Amino acid sequence: MKVSASLLACDYLKLEQEIDRIERAGADLLHLDIMDGHYVNNFAFSIDMVEKIKRVAGLPVEVHLEIDNPQEHIENFAKAGADIIIVQADCVHHPIRLLSKIRSLGKKAGYAVNPCEPAERIDEVFPYIDYLLMMSAEPGFGGQPFNGNCIRKIKYADDIRKANPQAAYSIGVDGGVTAENTADLREAGTDVIIVGSAIFCTDDYAGNIAKFK
């Protein structure tokens, strides 16, 4: 499994140094939560910040748009340098159109399903998804506990992937991931784990990432 480091949990005052440290520690991707204060009751990062982070980052950057009306901002995030653009399933009225647009911009299209949403949300859109993000906590804040219901939904998504040649997506999990539940996530079919607090909680970033790998 790959480890995507959520910069929501890092020290913002030392952002460039934090990115350098996390890359040298063995992370595979950088995860940026984009929050607008409307879809979730929090604010985090922006298009300008994505552009600045891309200037210093050596790893692929995935942006998770926890915002209303994501279709209005896709092109700007693509221009800012995001490699993977993830939209919330419950914010998208025309998912096939939007996921196709993300791909047309040369980016990987991500689709996030919340803990309260059924796995069947992907039944009609899986051919257009490059990256399926199963939320194991409600979006909006880091440090939340893990919701084990996501295990069943990951298995469902993995079964679809095995049965359909058109389903070529990776499966990521975001929320409350720890070294203790990683084995269950891997067995269910997870390819990428998004980890924030559990990496940045001590100064030993490399050791923390090694626990997951």
mmCIF file with all atom_site columns, C-alpha atoms in Angstrom:
data_model
loop_
_atom_site.group_PDB
_atom_site.id
_atom_site.type_symbol
_atom_site.label_atom_id
_atom_site.label_alt_id
_atom_site.label_comp_id
_atom_site.label_asym_id
_atom_site.label_entity_id
_atom_site.label_seq_id
_atom_site.pdbx_PDB_ins_code
_atom_site.Cartn_x
_atom_site.Cartn_y
_atom_site.Cartn_z
_atom_site.occupancy
_atom_site.B_iso_or_equiv
_atom_site.pdbx_formal_charge
_atom_site.auth_seq_id
_atom_site.auth_comp_id
_atom_site.auth_asym_id
_atom_site.auth_atom_id
_atom_site.pdbx_PDB_model_num
ATOM 1   C CA . MET A 1 1   ? 0.000   0.000  0.000   1.00 0.00 ? 1   MET A CA 1
ATOM 2   C CA . LYS A 1 2   ? 0.975   3.587  -0.623  1.00 0.00 ? 2   LYS A CA 1
ATOM 3   C CA . VAL A 1 3   ? 0.961   6.214  2.104   1.00 0.00 ? 3   VAL A CA 1
ATOM 4   C CA . SER A 1 4   ? -0.476  9.641  1.274   1.00 0.00 ? 4   SER A CA 1
ATOM 5   C CA . ALA A 1 5   ? 0.560   12.193 3.890   1.00 0.00 ? 5   ALA A CA 1
ATOM 6   C CA . SER A 1 6   ? -2.224  14.606 4.814   1.00 0.00 ? 6   SER A CA 1
ATOM 7   C CA . LEU A 1 7   ? -0.691  18.041 5.213   1.00 0.00 ? 7   LEU A CA 1
ATOM 8   C CA . LEU A 1 8   ? -3.722  19.111 7.236   1.00 0.00 ? 8   LEU A CA 1
ATOM 9   C CA . ALA A 1 9   ? -1.848  17.723 10.265  1.00 0.00 ? 9   ALA A CA 1
ATOM 10  C CA . CYS A 1 10  ? 1.550   19.313 9.598   1.00 0.00 ? 10  CYS A CA 1
ATOM 11  C CA . ASP A 1 11  ? 3.074   22.494 11.000  1.00 0.00 ? 11  ASP A CA 1
ATOM 12  C CA . TYR A 1 12  ? 1.870   25.202 8.588   1.00 0.00 ? 12  TYR A CA 1
ATOM 13  C CA . LEU A 1 13  ? 4.539   27.630 9.792   1.00 0.00 ? 13  LEU A CA 1
ATOM 14  C CA . LYS A 1 14  ? 7.199   25.250 8.481   1.00 0.00 ? 14  LYS A CA 1
ATOM 15  C CA . LEU A 1 15  ? 5.331   23.940 5.455   1.00 0.00 ? 15  LEU A CA 1
ATOM 16  C CA . GLU A 1 16  ? 8.253   23.705 3.036   1.00 0.00 ? 16  GLU A CA 1
ATOM 17  C CA . GLN A 1 17  ? 10.417  21.948 5.623   1.00 0.00 ? 17  GLN A CA 1
ATOM 18  C CA . GLU A 1 18  ? 7.546   19.623 6.506   1.00 0.00 ? 18  GLU A CA 1
ATOM 19  C CA . ILE A 1 19  ? 7.109   18.628 2.867   1.00 0.00 ? 19  ILE A CA 1
ATOM 20  C CA . ASP A 1 20  ? 10.819  17.935 2.520   1.00 0.00 ? 20  ASP A CA 1
ATOM 21  C CA . ARG A 1 21  ? 10.846  15.861 5.704   1.00 0.00 ? 21  ARG A CA 1
ATOM 22  C CA . ILE A 1 22  ? 7.770   13.835 4.783   1.00 0.00 ? 22  ILE A CA 1
ATOM 23  C CA . GLU A 1 23  ? 9.133   13.071 1.310   1.00 0.00 ? 23  GLU A CA 1
ATOM 24  C CA . ARG A 1 24  ? 12.461  11.906 2.716   1.00 0.00 ? 24  ARG A CA 1
ATOM 25  C CA . ALA A 1 25  ? 10.577  9.862  5.329   1.00 0.00 ? 25  ALA A CA 1
ATOM 26  C CA . GLY A 1 26  ? 9.036   7.649  2.631   1.00 0.00 ? 26  GLY A CA 1
ATOM 27  C CA . ALA A 1 27  ? 5.590   9.051  1.831   1.00 0.00 ? 27  ALA A CA 1
ATOM 28  C CA . ASP A 1 28  ? 4.256   8.273  -1.654  1.00 0.00 ? 28  ASP A CA 1
ATOM 29  C CA . LEU A 1 29  ? 1.841   11.173 -2.154  1.00 0.00 ? 29  LEU A CA 1
ATOM 30  C CA . LEU A 1 30  ? 0.839   14.471 -0.585  1.00 0.00 ? 30  LEU A CA 1
ATOM 31  C CA . HIS A 1 31  ? -2.830  14.907 0.349   1.00 0.00 ? 31  HIS A CA 1
ATOM 32  C CA . LEU A 1 32  ? -4.368  18.372 0.499   1.00 0.00 ? 32  LEU A CA 1
ATOM 33  C CA . ASP A 1 33  ? -7.848  18.899 1.934   1.00 0.00 ? 33  ASP A CA 1
ATOM 34  C CA . ILE A 1 34  ? -9.506  21.907 0.307   1.00 0.00 ? 34  ILE A CA 1
ATOM 35  C CA . MET A 1 35  ? -12.282 23.279 2.554   1.00 0.00 ? 35  MET A CA 1
ATOM 36  C CA . ASP A 1 36  ? -14.485 26.295 1.914   1.00 0.00 ? 36  ASP A CA 1
ATOM 37  C CA . GLY A 1 37  ? -16.371 26.741 5.200   1.00 0.00 ? 37  GLY A CA 1
ATOM 38  C CA . HIS A 1 38  ? -19.664 25.825 3.468   1.00 0.00 ? 38  HIS A CA 1
ATOM 39  C CA . TYR A 1 39  ? -19.647 22.135 2.632   1.00 0.00 ? 39  TYR A CA 1
ATOM 40  C CA . VAL A 1 40  ? -17.715 21.546 5.869   1.00 0.00 ? 40  VAL A CA 1
ATOM 41  C CA . ASN A 1 41  ? -17.439 23.862 8.841   1.00 0.00 ? 41  ASN A CA 1
ATOM 42  C CA . ASN A 1 42  ? -13.743 24.430 8.409   1.00 0.00 ? 42  ASN A CA 1
ATOM 43  C CA . PHE A 1 43  ? -11.236 26.137 6.101   1.00 0.00 ? 43  PHE A CA 1
ATOM 44  C CA . ALA A 1 44  ? -8.071  24.574 4.702   1.00 0.00 ? 44  ALA A CA 1
ATOM 45  C CA . PHE A 1 45  ? -5.698  25.344 1.853   1.00 0.00 ? 45  PHE A CA 1
ATOM 46  C CA . SER A 1 46  ? -6.565  27.108 -1.387  1.00 0.00 ? 46  SER A CA 1
ATOM 47  C CA . ILE A 1 47  ? -5.742  27.142 -5.078  1.00 0.00 ? 47  ILE A CA 1
ATOM 48  C CA . ASP A 1 48  ? -2.799  29.472 -4.413  1.00 0.00 ? 48  ASP A CA 1
ATOM 49  C CA . MET A 1 49  ? -1.463  27.129 -1.745  1.00 0.00 ? 49  MET A CA 1
ATOM 50  C CA . VAL A 1 50  ? -1.657  24.184 -4.128  1.00 0.00 ? 50  VAL A CA 1
ATOM 51  C CA . GLU A 1 51  ? 0.421   26.113 -6.642  1.00 0.00 ? 51  GLU A CA 1
ATOM 52  C CA . LYS A 1 52  ? 3.035   27.041 -4.040  1.00 0.00 ? 52  LYS A CA 1
ATOM 53  C CA . ILE A 1 53  ? 3.238   23.487 -2.700  1.00 0.00 ? 53  ILE A CA 1
ATOM 54  C CA . LYS A 1 54  ? 3.732   22.098 -6.197  1.00 0.00 ? 54  LYS A CA 1
ATOM 55  C CA . ARG A 1 55  ? 6.781   24.348 -6.613  1.00 0.00 ? 55  ARG A CA 1
ATOM 56  C CA . VAL A 1 56  ? 8.598   22.586 -3.785  1.00 0.00 ? 56  VAL A CA 1
ATOM 57  C CA . ALA A 1 57  ? 7.015   19.110 -3.806  1.00 0.00 ? 57  ALA A CA 1
ATOM 58  C CA . GLY A 1 58  ? 8.641   16.158 -5.513  1.00 0.00 ? 58  GLY A CA 1
ATOM 59  C CA . LEU A 1 59  ? 5.715   13.808 -4.902  1.00 0.00 ? 59  LEU A CA 1
ATOM 60  C CA . PRO A 1 60  ? 2.350   13.718 -6.687  1.00 0.00 ? 60  PRO A CA 1
ATOM 61  C CA . VAL A 1 61  ? -0.226  15.993 -5.070  1.00 0.00 ? 61  VAL A CA 1
ATOM 62  C CA . GLU A 1 62  ? -3.825  14.918 -4.597  1.00 0.00 ? 62  GLU A CA 1
ATOM 63  C CA . VAL A 1 63  ? -6.401  17.577 -3.773  1.00 0.00 ? 63  VAL A CA 1
ATOM 64  C CA . HIS A 1 64  ? -9.574  16.542 -1.982  1.00 0.00 ? 64  HIS A CA 1
ATOM 65  C CA . LEU A 1 65  ? -12.257 19.115 -2.762  1.00 0.00 ? 65  LEU A CA 1
ATOM 66  C CA . GLU A 1 66  ? -14.474 19.270 0.318   1.00 0.00 ? 66  GLU A CA 1
ATOM 67  C CA . ILE A 1 67  ? -16.304 22.216 -1.187  1.00 0.00 ? 67  ILE A CA 1
ATOM 68  C CA . ASP A 1 68  ? -19.631 23.177 -2.701  1.00 0.00 ? 68  ASP A CA 1
ATOM 69  C CA . ASN A 1 69  ? -19.863 23.487 -6.490  1.00 0.00 ? 69  ASN A CA 1
ATOM 70  C CA . PRO A 1 70  ? -16.566 21.735 -7.279  1.00 0.00 ? 70  PRO A CA 1
ATOM 71  C CA . GLN A 1 71  ? -17.312 21.940 -11.006 1.00 0.00 ? 71  GLN A CA 1
ATOM 72  C CA . GLU A 1 72  ? -16.608 25.681 -10.869 1.00 0.00 ? 72  GLU A CA 1
ATOM 73  C CA . HIS A 1 73  ? -13.051 25.191 -9.645  1.00 0.00 ? 73  HIS A CA 1
ATOM 74  C CA . ILE A 1 74  ? -11.723 22.107 -11.434 1.00 0.00 ? 74  ILE A CA 1
ATOM 75  C CA . GLU A 1 75  ? -9.808  23.989 -14.118 1.00 0.00 ? 75  GLU A CA 1
ATOM 76  C CA . ASN A 1 76  ? -8.111  26.267 -11.592 1.00 0.00 ? 76  ASN A CA 1
ATOM 77  C CA . PHE A 1 77  ? -6.896  23.367 -9.478  1.00 0.00 ? 77  PHE A CA 1
ATOM 78  C CA . ALA A 1 78  ? -5.647  21.632 -12.599 1.00 0.00 ? 78  ALA A CA 1
ATOM 79  C CA . LYS A 1 79  ? -3.722  24.763 -13.600 1.00 0.00 ? 79  LYS A CA 1
ATOM 80  C CA . ALA A 1 80  ? -2.316  24.996 -10.064 1.00 0.00 ? 80  ALA A CA 1
ATOM 81  C CA . GLY A 1 81  ? -0.676  21.623 -10.598 1.00 0.00 ? 81  GLY A CA 1
ATOM 82  C CA . ALA A 1 82  ? -2.836  19.084 -8.796  1.00 0.00 ? 82  ALA A CA 1
ATOM 83  C CA . ASP A 1 83  ? -2.100  15.586 -10.081 1.00 0.00 ? 83  ASP A CA 1
ATOM 84  C CA . ILE A 1 84  ? -5.251  13.969 -8.681  1.00 0.00 ? 84  ILE A CA 1
ATOM 85  C CA . ILE A 1 85  ? -8.509  15.872 -8.183  1.00 0.00 ? 85  ILE A CA 1
ATOM 86  C CA . ILE A 1 86  ? -11.008 14.248 -5.831  1.00 0.00 ? 86  ILE A CA 1
ATOM 87  C CA . VAL A 1 87  ? -14.626 15.407 -5.626  1.00 0.00 ? 87  VAL A CA 1
ATOM 88  C CA . GLN A 1 88  ? -17.221 14.484 -3.030  1.00 0.00 ? 88  GLN A CA 1
ATOM 89  C CA . ALA A 1 89  ? -19.957 12.255 -4.447  1.00 0.00 ? 89  ALA A CA 1
ATOM 90  C CA . ASP A 1 90  ? -22.676 14.159 -2.596  1.00 0.00 ? 90  ASP A CA 1
ATOM 91  C CA . CYS A 1 91  ? -21.560 17.480 -4.129  1.00 0.00 ? 91  CYS A CA 1
ATOM 92  C CA . VAL A 1 92  ? -21.683 16.372 -7.749  1.00 0.00 ? 92  VAL A CA 1
ATOM 93  C CA . HIS A 1 93  ? -24.944 16.510 -9.702  1.00 0.00 ? 93  HIS A CA 1
ATOM 94  C CA . HIS A 1 94  ? -23.477 15.213 -12.975 1.00 0.00 ? 94  HIS A CA 1
ATOM 95  C CA . PRO A 1 95  ? -20.596 12.929 -11.953 1.00 0.00 ? 95  PRO A CA 1
ATOM 96  C CA . ILE A 1 96  ? -19.840 11.388 -15.332 1.00 0.00 ? 96  ILE A CA 1
ATOM 97  C CA . ARG A 1 97  ? -19.531 14.829 -16.926 1.00 0.00 ? 97  ARG A CA 1
ATOM 98  C CA . LEU A 1 98  ? -17.327 16.173 -14.137 1.00 0.00 ? 98  LEU A CA 1
ATOM 99  C CA . LEU A 1 99  ? -15.080 13.114 -13.840 1.00 0.00 ? 99  LEU A CA 1
ATOM 100 C CA . SER A 1 100 ? -14.613 13.134 -17.604 1.00 0.00 ? 100 SER A CA 1
ATOM 101 C CA . LYS A 1 101 ? -13.681 16.813 -17.486 1.00 0.00 ? 101 LYS A CA 1
ATOM 102 C CA . ILE A 1 102 ? -11.002 16.139 -14.869 1.00 0.00 ? 102 ILE A CA 1
ATOM 103 C CA . ARG A 1 103 ? -9.509  13.481 -17.120 1.00 0.00 ? 103 ARG A CA 1
ATOM 104 C CA . SER A 1 104 ? -9.671  15.785 -20.139 1.00 0.00 ? 104 SER A CA 1
ATOM 105 C CA . LEU A 1 105 ? -7.437  18.198 -18.231 1.00 0.00 ? 105 LEU A CA 1
ATOM 106 C CA . GLY A 1 106 ? -4.801  15.505 -17.942 1.00 0.00 ? 106 GLY A CA 1
ATOM 107 C CA . LYS A 1 107 ? -5.504  14.742 -14.284 1.00 0.00 ? 107 LYS A CA 1
ATOM 108 C CA . LYS A 1 108 ? -6.620  11.624 -12.446 1.00 0.00 ? 108 LYS A CA 1
ATOM 109 C CA . ALA A 1 109 ? -10.278 11.748 -11.433 1.00 0.00 ? 109 ALA A CA 1
ATOM 110 C CA . GLY A 1 110 ? -11.101 10.931 -7.814  1.00 0.00 ? 110 GLY A CA 1
ATOM 111 C CA . TYR A 1 111 ? -14.512 10.242 -6.276  1.00 0.00 ? 111 TYR A CA 1
ATOM 112 C CA . ALA A 1 112 ? -15.040 10.326 -2.491  1.00 0.00 ? 112 ALA A CA 1
ATOM 113 C CA . VAL A 1 113 ? -17.851 8.433  -0.752  1.00 0.00 ? 113 VAL A CA 1
ATOM 114 C CA . ASN A 1 114 ? -18.783 9.477  2.797   1.00 0.00 ? 114 ASN A CA 1
ATOM 115 C CA . PRO A 1 115 ? -19.334 7.019  5.688   1.00 0.00 ? 115 PRO A CA 1
ATOM 116 C CA . CYS A 1 116 ? -23.121 7.528  5.554   1.00 0.00 ? 116 CYS A CA 1
ATOM 117 C CA . GLU A 1 117 ? -23.330 6.890  1.803   1.00 0.00 ? 117 GLU A CA 1
ATOM 118 C CA . PRO A 1 118 ? -23.786 3.440  0.265   1.00 0.00 ? 118 PRO A CA 1
ATOM 119 C CA . ALA A 1 119 ? -21.024 1.784  -1.713  1.00 0.00 ? 119 ALA A CA 1
ATOM 120 C CA . GLU A 1 120 ? -23.486 1.546  -4.594  1.00 0.00 ? 120 GLU A CA 1
ATOM 121 C CA . ARG A 1 121 ? -22.793 5.222  -5.333  1.00 0.00 ? 121 ARG A CA 1
ATOM 122 C CA . ILE A 1 122 ? -20.074 3.975  -7.674  1.00 0.00 ? 122 ILE A CA 1
ATOM 123 C CA . ASP A 1 123 ? -22.204 1.508  -9.660  1.00 0.00 ? 123 ASP A CA 1
ATOM 124 C CA . GLU A 1 124 ? -22.854 3.813  -12.624 1.00 0.00 ? 124 GLU A CA 1
ATOM 125 C CA . VAL A 1 125 ? -19.653 5.851  -12.569 1.00 0.00 ? 125 VAL A CA 1
ATOM 126 C CA . PHE A 1 126 ? -16.815 3.385  -11.992 1.00 0.00 ? 126 PHE A CA 1
ATOM 127 C CA . PRO A 1 127 ? -15.553 3.479  -15.613 1.00 0.00 ? 127 PRO A CA 1
ATOM 128 C CA . TYR A 1 128 ? -14.824 7.198  -15.141 1.00 0.00 ? 128 TYR A CA 1
ATOM 129 C CA . ILE A 1 129 ? -12.972 6.942  -11.814 1.00 0.00 ? 129 ILE A CA 1
ATOM 130 C CA . ASP A 1 130 ? -9.192  6.684  -11.478 1.00 0.00 ? 130 ASP A CA 1
ATOM 131 C CA . TYR A 1 131 ? -9.172  6.949  -7.702  1.00 0.00 ? 131 TYR A CA 1
ATOM 132 C CA . LEU A 1 132 ? -11.977 5.939  -5.343  1.00 0.00 ? 132 LEU A CA 1
ATOM 133 C CA . LEU A 1 133 ? -11.676 7.475  -1.885  1.00 0.00 ? 133 LEU A CA 1
ATOM 134 C CA . MET A 1 134 ? -13.678 5.703  0.803   1.00 0.00 ? 134 MET A CA 1
ATOM 135 C CA . MET A 1 135 ? -14.107 8.058  3.735   1.00 0.00 ? 135 MET A CA 1
ATOM 136 C CA . SER A 1 136 ? -13.692 6.318  7.079   1.00 0.00 ? 136 SER A CA 1
ATOM 137 C CA . ALA A 1 137 ? -14.568 9.543  8.931   1.00 0.00 ? 137 ALA A CA 1
ATOM 138 C CA . GLU A 1 138 ? -16.799 12.487 8.115   1.00 0.00 ? 138 GLU A CA 1
ATOM 139 C CA . PRO A 1 139 ? -15.006 15.138 6.024   1.00 0.00 ? 139 PRO A CA 1
ATOM 140 C CA . GLY A 1 140 ? -14.000 18.431 7.577   1.00 0.00 ? 140 GLY A CA 1
ATOM 141 C CA . PHE A 1 141 ? -11.570 17.766 10.413  1.00 0.00 ? 141 PHE A CA 1
ATOM 142 C CA . GLY A 1 142 ? -8.509  15.623 11.021  1.00 0.00 ? 142 GLY A CA 1
ATOM 143 C CA . GLY A 1 143 ? -7.988  13.353 14.010  1.00 0.00 ? 143 GLY A CA 1
ATOM 144 C CA . GLN A 1 144 ? -11.420 11.692 13.905  1.00 0.00 ? 144 GLN A CA 1
ATOM 145 C CA . PRO A 1 145 ? -11.963 8.048  14.939  1.00 0.00 ? 145 PRO A CA 1
ATOM 146 C CA . PHE A 1 146 ? -12.044 5.302  12.337  1.00 0.00 ? 146 PHE A CA 1
ATOM 147 C CA . ASN A 1 147 ? -15.453 4.151  11.056  1.00 0.00 ? 147 ASN A CA 1
ATOM 148 C CA . GLY A 1 148 ? -15.178 0.410  10.464  1.00 0.00 ? 148 GLY A CA 1
ATOM 149 C CA . ASN A 1 149 ? -18.161 0.332  8.104   1.00 0.00 ? 149 ASN A CA 1
ATOM 150 C CA . CYS A 1 150 ? -15.788 1.364  5.333   1.00 0.00 ? 150 CYS A CA 1
ATOM 151 C CA . ILE A 1 151 ? -14.259 -2.148 5.307   1.00 0.00 ? 151 ILE A CA 1
ATOM 152 C CA . ARG A 1 152 ? -17.420 -3.619 3.822   1.00 0.00 ? 152 ARG A CA 1
ATOM 153 C CA . LYS A 1 153 ? -17.604 -0.861 1.208   1.00 0.00 ? 153 LYS A CA 1
ATOM 154 C CA . ILE A 1 154 ? -13.960 -1.301 0.240   1.00 0.00 ? 154 ILE A CA 1
ATOM 155 C CA . LYS A 1 155 ? -14.601 -4.999 -0.367  1.00 0.00 ? 155 LYS A CA 1
ATOM 156 C CA . TYR A 1 156 ? -17.613 -4.088 -2.508  1.00 0.00 ? 156 TYR A CA 1
ATOM 157 C CA . ALA A 1 157 ? -15.519 -1.685 -4.579  1.00 0.00 ? 157 ALA A CA 1
ATOM 158 C CA . ASP A 1 158 ? -12.732 -4.241 -4.897  1.00 0.00 ? 158 ASP A CA 1
ATOM 159 C CA . ASP A 1 159 ? -15.199 -6.885 -6.114  1.00 0.00 ? 159 ASP A CA 1
ATOM 160 C CA . ILE A 1 160 ? -16.447 -4.497 -8.815  1.00 0.00 ? 160 ILE A CA 1
ATOM 161 C CA . ARG A 1 161 ? -12.868 -3.817 -9.821  1.00 0.00 ? 161 ARG A CA 1
ATOM 162 C CA . LYS A 1 162 ? -12.089 -7.524 -10.148 1.00 0.00 ? 162 LYS A CA 1
ATOM 163 C CA . ALA A 1 163 ? -15.243 -8.226 -12.163 1.00 0.00 ? 163 ALA A CA 1
ATOM 164 C CA . ASN A 1 164 ? -15.094 -5.303 -14.606 1.00 0.00 ? 164 ASN A CA 1
ATOM 165 C CA . PRO A 1 165 ? -12.198 -4.512 -16.952 1.00 0.00 ? 165 PRO A CA 1
ATOM 166 C CA . GLN A 1 166 ? -13.424 -0.902 -17.093 1.00 0.00 ? 166 GLN A CA 1
ATOM 167 C CA . ALA A 1 167 ? -12.904 -0.509 -13.357 1.00 0.00 ? 167 ALA A CA 1
ATOM 168 C CA . ALA A 1 168 ? -9.251  0.506  -13.210 1.00 0.00 ? 168 ALA A CA 1
ATOM 169 C CA . TYR A 1 169 ? -9.387  2.708  -10.117 1.00 0.00 ? 169 TYR A CA 1
ATOM 170 C CA . SER A 1 170 ? -7.164  2.655  -7.065  1.00 0.00 ? 170 SER A CA 1
ATOM 171 C CA . ILE A 1 171 ? -8.916  2.532  -3.703  1.00 0.00 ? 171 ILE A CA 1
ATOM 172 C CA . GLY A 1 172 ? -7.897  4.990  -1.001  1.00 0.00 ? 172 GLY A CA 1
ATOM 173 C CA . VAL A 1 173 ? -9.108  5.328  2.588   1.00 0.00 ? 173 VAL A CA 1
ATOM 174 C CA . ASP A 1 174 ? -9.234  8.581  4.543   1.00 0.00 ? 174 ASP A CA 1
ATOM 175 C CA . GLY A 1 175 ? -10.025 9.056  8.221   1.00 0.00 ? 175 GLY A CA 1
ATOM 176 C CA . GLY A 1 176 ? -8.733  7.558  11.441  1.00 0.00 ? 176 GLY A CA 1
ATOM 177 C CA . VAL A 1 177 ? -6.249  5.228  9.763   1.00 0.00 ? 177 VAL A CA 1
ATOM 178 C CA . THR A 1 178 ? -3.784  3.717  12.235  1.00 0.00 ? 178 THR A CA 1
ATOM 179 C CA . ALA A 1 179 ? -1.112  1.042  12.180  1.00 0.00 ? 179 ALA A CA 1
ATOM 180 C CA . GLU A 1 180 ? -3.620  -1.203 13.958  1.00 0.00 ? 180 GLU A CA 1
ATOM 181 C CA . ASN A 1 181 ? -6.320  -1.125 11.265  1.00 0.00 ? 181 ASN A CA 1
ATOM 182 C CA . THR A 1 182 ? -4.024  -1.016 8.233   1.00 0.00 ? 182 THR A CA 1
ATOM 183 C CA . ALA A 1 183 ? -3.881  -4.806 7.830   1.00 0.00 ? 183 ALA A CA 1
ATOM 184 C CA . ASP A 1 184 ? -7.687  -5.031 7.628   1.00 0.00 ? 184 ASP A CA 1
ATOM 185 C CA . LEU A 1 185 ? -7.748  -2.231 5.058   1.00 0.00 ? 185 LEU A CA 1
ATOM 186 C CA . ARG A 1 186 ? -5.103  -3.928 2.937   1.00 0.00 ? 186 ARG A CA 1
ATOM 187 C CA . GLU A 1 187 ? -6.942  -7.256 3.053   1.00 0.00 ? 187 GLU A CA 1
ATOM 188 C CA . ALA A 1 188 ? -10.174 -5.564 1.959   1.00 0.00 ? 188 ALA A CA 1
ATOM 189 C CA . GLY A 1 189 ? -8.484  -4.173 -1.160  1.00 0.00 ? 189 GLY A CA 1
ATOM 190 C CA . THR A 1 190 ? -7.087  -0.784 -0.179  1.00 0.00 ? 190 THR A CA 1
ATOM 191 C CA . ASP A 1 191 ? -4.236  0.597  -2.289  1.00 0.00 ? 191 ASP A CA 1
ATOM 192 C CA . VAL A 1 192 ? -3.639  3.978  -0.622  1.00 0.00 ? 192 VAL A CA 1
ATOM 193 C CA . ILE A 1 193 ? -4.056  5.143  2.967   1.00 0.00 ? 193 ILE A CA 1
ATOM 194 C CA . ILE A 1 194 ? -4.336  8.812  3.820   1.00 0.00 ? 194 ILE A CA 1
ATOM 195 C CA . VAL A 1 195 ? -2.585  9.456  7.112   1.00 0.00 ? 195 VAL A CA 1
ATOM 196 C CA . GLY A 1 196 ? -2.180  12.739 8.944   1.00 0.00 ? 196 GLY A CA 1
ATOM 197 C CA . SER A 1 197 ? -2.137  12.794 12.719  1.00 0.00 ? 197 SER A CA 1
ATOM 198 C CA . ALA A 1 198 ? -0.540  9.367  13.013  1.00 0.00 ? 198 ALA A CA 1
ATOM 199 C CA . ILE A 1 199 ? 2.478   10.564 10.981  1.00 0.00 ? 199 ILE A CA 1
ATOM 200 C CA . PHE A 1 200 ? 2.916   14.066 12.354  1.00 0.00 ? 200 PHE A CA 1
ATOM 201 C CA . CYS A 1 201 ? 2.227   13.166 16.015  1.00 0.00 ? 201 CYS A CA 1
ATOM 202 C CA . THR A 1 202 ? 5.945   12.644 16.741  1.00 0.00 ? 202 THR A CA 1
ATOM 203 C CA . ASP A 1 203 ? 9.218   13.806 15.213  1.00 0.00 ? 203 ASP A CA 1
ATOM 204 C CA . ASP A 1 204 ? 9.932   10.327 13.855  1.00 0.00 ? 204 ASP A CA 1
ATOM 205 C CA . TYR A 1 205 ? 8.109   10.692 10.512  1.00 0.00 ? 205 TYR A CA 1
ATOM 206 C CA . ALA A 1 206 ? 10.112  7.884  8.895   1.00 0.00 ? 206 ALA A CA 1
ATOM 207 C CA . GLY A 1 207 ? 9.384   5.518  11.769  1.00 0.00 ? 207 GLY A CA 1
ATOM 208 C CA . ASN A 1 208 ? 5.698   6.367  11.737  1.00 0.00 ? 208 ASN A CA 1
ATOM 209 C CA . ILE A 1 209 ? 5.405   5.765  7.994   1.00 0.00 ? 209 ILE A CA 1
ATOM 210 C CA . ALA A 1 210 ? 7.375   2.512  8.321   1.00 0.00 ? 210 ALA A CA 1
ATOM 211 C CA . LYS A 1 211 ? 4.731   1.212  10.741  1.00 0.00 ? 211 LYS A CA 1
ATOM 212 C CA . PHE A 1 212 ? 2.134   1.500  7.997   1.00 0.00 ? 212 PHE A CA 1
ATOM 213 C CA . LYS A 1 213 ? 4.301   0.078  5.241   1.00 0.00 ? 213 LYS A CA 1
#
